Short mmCIF file of C-alpha atoms in Angstrom, two decimals:
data_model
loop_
_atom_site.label_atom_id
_atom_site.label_comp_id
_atom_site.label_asym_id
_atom_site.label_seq_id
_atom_site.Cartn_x
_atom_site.Cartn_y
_atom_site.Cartn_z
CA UNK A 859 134.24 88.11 134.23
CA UNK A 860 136.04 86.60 137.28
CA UNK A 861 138.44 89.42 138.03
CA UNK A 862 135.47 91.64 138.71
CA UNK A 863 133.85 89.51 140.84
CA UNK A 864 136.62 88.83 143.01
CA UNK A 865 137.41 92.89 143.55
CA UNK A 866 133.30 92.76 144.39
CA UNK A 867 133.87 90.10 146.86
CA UNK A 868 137.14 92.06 148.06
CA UNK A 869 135.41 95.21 148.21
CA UNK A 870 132.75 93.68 150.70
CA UNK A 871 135.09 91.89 153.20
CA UNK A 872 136.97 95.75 153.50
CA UNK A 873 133.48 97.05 154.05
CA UNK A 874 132.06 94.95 156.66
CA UNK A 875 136.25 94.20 158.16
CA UNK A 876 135.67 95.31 161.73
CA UNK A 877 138.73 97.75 162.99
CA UNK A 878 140.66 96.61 165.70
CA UNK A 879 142.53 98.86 168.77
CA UNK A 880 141.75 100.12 171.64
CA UNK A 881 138.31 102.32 171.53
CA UNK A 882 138.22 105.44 172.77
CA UNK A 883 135.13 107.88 172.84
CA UNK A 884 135.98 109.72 169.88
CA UNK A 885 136.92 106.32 168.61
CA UNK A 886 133.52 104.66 168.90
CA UNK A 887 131.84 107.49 167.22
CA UNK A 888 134.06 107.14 164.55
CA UNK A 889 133.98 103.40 164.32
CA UNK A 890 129.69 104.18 164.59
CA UNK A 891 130.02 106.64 161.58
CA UNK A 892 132.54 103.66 159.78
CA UNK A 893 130.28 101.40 160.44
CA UNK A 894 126.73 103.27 158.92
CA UNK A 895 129.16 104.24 155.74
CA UNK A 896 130.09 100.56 155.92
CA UNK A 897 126.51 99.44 155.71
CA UNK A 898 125.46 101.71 153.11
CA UNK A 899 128.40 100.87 150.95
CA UNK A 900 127.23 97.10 151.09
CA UNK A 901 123.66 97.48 150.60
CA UNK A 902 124.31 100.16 147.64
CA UNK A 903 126.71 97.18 145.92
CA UNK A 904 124.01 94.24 147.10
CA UNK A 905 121.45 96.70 144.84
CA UNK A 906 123.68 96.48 141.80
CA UNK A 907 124.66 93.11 141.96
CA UNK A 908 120.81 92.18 142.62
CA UNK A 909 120.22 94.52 139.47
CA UNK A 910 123.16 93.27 137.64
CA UNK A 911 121.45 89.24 138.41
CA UNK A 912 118.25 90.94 137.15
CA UNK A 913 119.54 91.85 133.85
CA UNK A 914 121.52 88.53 133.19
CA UNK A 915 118.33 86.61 134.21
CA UNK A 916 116.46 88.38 131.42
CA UNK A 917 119.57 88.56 129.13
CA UNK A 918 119.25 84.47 129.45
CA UNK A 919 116.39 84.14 127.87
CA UNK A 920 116.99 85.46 124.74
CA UNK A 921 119.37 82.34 124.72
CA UNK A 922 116.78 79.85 124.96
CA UNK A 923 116.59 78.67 121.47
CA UNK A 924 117.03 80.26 117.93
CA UNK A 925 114.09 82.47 117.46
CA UNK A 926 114.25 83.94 120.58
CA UNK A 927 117.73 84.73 119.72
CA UNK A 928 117.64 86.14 116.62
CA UNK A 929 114.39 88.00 117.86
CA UNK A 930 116.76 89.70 120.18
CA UNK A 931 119.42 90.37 117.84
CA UNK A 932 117.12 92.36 114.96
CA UNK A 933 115.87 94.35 118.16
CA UNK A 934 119.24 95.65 118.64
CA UNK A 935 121.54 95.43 115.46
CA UNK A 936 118.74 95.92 113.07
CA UNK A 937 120.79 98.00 110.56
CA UNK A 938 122.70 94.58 109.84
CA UNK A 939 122.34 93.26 106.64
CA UNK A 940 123.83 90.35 107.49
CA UNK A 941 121.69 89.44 110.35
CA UNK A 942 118.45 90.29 107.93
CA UNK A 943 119.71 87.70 105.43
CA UNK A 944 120.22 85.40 107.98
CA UNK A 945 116.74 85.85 108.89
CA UNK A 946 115.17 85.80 105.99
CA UNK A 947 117.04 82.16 105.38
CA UNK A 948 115.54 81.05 108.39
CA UNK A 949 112.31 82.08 107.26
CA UNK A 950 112.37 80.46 103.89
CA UNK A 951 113.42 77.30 105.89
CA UNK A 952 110.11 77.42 107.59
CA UNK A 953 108.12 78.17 103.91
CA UNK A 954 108.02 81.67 104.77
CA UNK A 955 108.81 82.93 100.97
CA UNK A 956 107.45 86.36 102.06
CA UNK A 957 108.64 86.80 104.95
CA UNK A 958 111.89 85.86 103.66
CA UNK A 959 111.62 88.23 100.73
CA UNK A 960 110.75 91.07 103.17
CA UNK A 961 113.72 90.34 104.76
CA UNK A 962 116.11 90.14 101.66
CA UNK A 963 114.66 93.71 100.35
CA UNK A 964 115.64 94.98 104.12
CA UNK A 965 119.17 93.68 103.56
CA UNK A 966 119.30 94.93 100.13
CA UNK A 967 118.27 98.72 101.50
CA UNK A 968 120.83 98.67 104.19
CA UNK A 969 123.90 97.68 101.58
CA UNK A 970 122.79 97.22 98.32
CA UNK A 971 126.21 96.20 97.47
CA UNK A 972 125.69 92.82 99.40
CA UNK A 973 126.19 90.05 96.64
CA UNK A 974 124.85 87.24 98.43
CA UNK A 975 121.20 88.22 98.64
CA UNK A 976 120.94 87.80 94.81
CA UNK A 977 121.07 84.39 94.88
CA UNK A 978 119.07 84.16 98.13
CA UNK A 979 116.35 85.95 96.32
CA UNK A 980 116.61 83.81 93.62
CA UNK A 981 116.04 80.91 95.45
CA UNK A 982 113.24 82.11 96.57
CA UNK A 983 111.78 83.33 93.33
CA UNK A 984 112.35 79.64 91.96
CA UNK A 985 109.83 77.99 94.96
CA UNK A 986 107.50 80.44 93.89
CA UNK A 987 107.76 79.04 89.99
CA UNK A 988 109.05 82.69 89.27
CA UNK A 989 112.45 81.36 87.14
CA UNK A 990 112.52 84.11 84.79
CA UNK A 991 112.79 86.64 87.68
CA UNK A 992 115.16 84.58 88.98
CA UNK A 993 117.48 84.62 85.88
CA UNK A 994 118.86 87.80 86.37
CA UNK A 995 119.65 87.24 89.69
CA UNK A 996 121.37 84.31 89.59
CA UNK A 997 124.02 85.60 86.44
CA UNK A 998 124.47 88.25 89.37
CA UNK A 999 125.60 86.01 91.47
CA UNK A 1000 128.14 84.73 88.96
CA UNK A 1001 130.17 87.63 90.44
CA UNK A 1002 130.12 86.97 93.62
CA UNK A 1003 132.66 84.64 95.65
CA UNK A 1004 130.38 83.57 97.77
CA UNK A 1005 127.97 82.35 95.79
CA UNK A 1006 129.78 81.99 92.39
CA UNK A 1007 129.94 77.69 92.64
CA UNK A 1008 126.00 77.03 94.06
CA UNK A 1009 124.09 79.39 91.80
CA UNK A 1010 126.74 78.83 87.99
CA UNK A 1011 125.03 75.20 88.44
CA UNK A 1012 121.19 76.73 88.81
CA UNK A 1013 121.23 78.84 86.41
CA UNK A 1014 122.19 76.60 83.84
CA UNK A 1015 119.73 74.51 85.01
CA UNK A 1016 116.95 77.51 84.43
CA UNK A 1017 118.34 78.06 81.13
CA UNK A 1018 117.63 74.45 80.00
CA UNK A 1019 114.09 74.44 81.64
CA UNK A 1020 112.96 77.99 80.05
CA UNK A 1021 114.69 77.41 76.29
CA UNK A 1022 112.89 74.16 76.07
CA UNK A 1023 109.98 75.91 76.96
CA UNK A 1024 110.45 79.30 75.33
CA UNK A 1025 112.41 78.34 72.38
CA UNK A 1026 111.34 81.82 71.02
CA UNK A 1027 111.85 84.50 73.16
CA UNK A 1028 114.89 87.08 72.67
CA UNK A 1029 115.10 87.96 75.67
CA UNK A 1030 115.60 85.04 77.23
CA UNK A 1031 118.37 84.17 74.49
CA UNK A 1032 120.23 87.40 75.18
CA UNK A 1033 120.21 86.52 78.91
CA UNK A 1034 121.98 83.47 77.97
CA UNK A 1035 124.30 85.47 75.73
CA UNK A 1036 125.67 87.92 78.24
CA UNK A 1037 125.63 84.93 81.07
CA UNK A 1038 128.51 83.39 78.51
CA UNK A 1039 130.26 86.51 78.33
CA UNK A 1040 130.29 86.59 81.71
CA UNK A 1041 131.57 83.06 81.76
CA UNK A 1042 134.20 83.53 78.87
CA UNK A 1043 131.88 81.81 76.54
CA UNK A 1044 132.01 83.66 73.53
CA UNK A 1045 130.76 80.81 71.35
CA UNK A 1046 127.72 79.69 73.14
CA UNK A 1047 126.99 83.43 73.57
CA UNK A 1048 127.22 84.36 69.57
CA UNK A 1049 124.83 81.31 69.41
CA UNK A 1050 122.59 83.23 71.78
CA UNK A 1051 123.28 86.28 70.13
CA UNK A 1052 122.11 84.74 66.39
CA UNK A 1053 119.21 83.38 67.72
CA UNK A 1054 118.23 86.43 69.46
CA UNK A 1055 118.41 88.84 66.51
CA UNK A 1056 116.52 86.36 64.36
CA UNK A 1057 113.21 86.47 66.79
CA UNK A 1058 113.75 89.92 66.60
CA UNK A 1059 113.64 89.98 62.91
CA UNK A 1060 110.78 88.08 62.68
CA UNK A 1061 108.98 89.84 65.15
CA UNK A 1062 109.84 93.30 63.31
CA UNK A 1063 111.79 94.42 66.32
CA UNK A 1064 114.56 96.45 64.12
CA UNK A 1065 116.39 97.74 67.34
CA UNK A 1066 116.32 94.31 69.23
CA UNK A 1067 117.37 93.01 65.87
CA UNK A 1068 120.07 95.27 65.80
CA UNK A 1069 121.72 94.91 68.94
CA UNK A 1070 121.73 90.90 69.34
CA UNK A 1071 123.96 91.67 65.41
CA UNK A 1072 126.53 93.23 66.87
CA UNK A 1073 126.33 91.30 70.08
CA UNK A 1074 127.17 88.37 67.95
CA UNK A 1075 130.03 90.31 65.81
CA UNK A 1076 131.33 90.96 69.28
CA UNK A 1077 131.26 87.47 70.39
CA UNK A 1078 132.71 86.22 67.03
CA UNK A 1079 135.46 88.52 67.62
CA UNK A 1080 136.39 87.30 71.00
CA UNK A 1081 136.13 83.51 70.10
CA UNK A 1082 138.32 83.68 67.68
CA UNK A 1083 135.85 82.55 64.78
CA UNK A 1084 134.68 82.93 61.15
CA UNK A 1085 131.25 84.28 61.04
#
């Protein structure tokens, strides 16, 4: 940033440097032609550096606090998905859940491969009392580094809340099943598993029934058990 404005500042001395010697006629009109090139030359880089002070003025005030800067970066690095996450975190910290969710499904368009919006969503869908939408998104976030310690915590927390309240609901048993898997569970997941095909059996649900059996085998088989 210097460097430049010392070659500006260098530039200007050479251009406005009077010549020294003896004049002669042919001389003088030369120095007179120097001197209107000299002139121009100056005002021309006065104009840019006025223009140059212009943009930096304006550039400064997209600096002034957070919103304005983040208003200014979505205006030019839109595509991010980063910077839409971001956003839509800052807009849940102000209780904007939709405007935060709007945010997270912009992210999730860009690179849907982005594993922290999963439990960023999730949080969200747990303010709005929406924990069974948010179960699937947080055992998604199981996978990812990032958010792997804060959301294995939640959602274990979700699973106690909903099973107390939905003792009998298969689905939300085999969501706990494959969340063991996931965490190299294979007890608590044939435990899932049993309970799962039993609702199912009651409820006449032969397929659901069947699958949650030989989830269950499956899990038997990895822990190691006697069915």
């Amino acid at each position: 940033m210097y460097i430049p404005s010392i070659g500006a500042a260098m530039l200007i001395a050479q251009l406005l440097a009077p010549s020294s010697g003896q004049k002669t006629q042919s001389g003088r009109k030369r120095e007179l032609s120097l001197g209107a090139a000299r002139l121009l030359g100056a005002t021309a880089l006065g104009l840019a550096c006025a223009a140059l002070s212009a943009r930096t003025l304006v550039r400064n005030l997209d600096w002034l606090n957070n919103d304005t800067a983040f208003s200014s970066a979505l205006a030019v690095c839109g595509r991010s998905a980063k910077l839409q996450l971001q956003t839509g975190k800052r807009l849940l910290g102000s209780g904007d859940t939709t405007g935060a969710l709007v945010r997270f499904a912009l992210a999730r368009e860009i690179d849907p491969d982005f594993c922290d919006l999963d439990f960023e969503e999730a949080k969200v869908r747990l303010m709005l009392g929406q924990a069974k939408a948010a179960l699937p998104l947080l055992h998604n976030s199981l996978q990812c580094p990032f958010t792997v310690n804060g959301a294995a915590p939640m959602l274990m927390e979700v699973y106690k809340q909903l099973l107390s309240q939905y003792p009998n609901d298969s689905w939300l048993h085999g969501m706990a099943a494959s969340t063991y898997n996931s965490a190299g569970q294979p007890a608590q997941a044939a435990q899932h598993h049993a309970r799962a095909a039993e609702i199912c059996t009651a409820q006449g649900n032969a397929t659901c029934a069947r699958e949650h059996t030989e989830g269950h085998a499956r899990a038997i088989g990895l822990a190691g058990i006697g069915s």
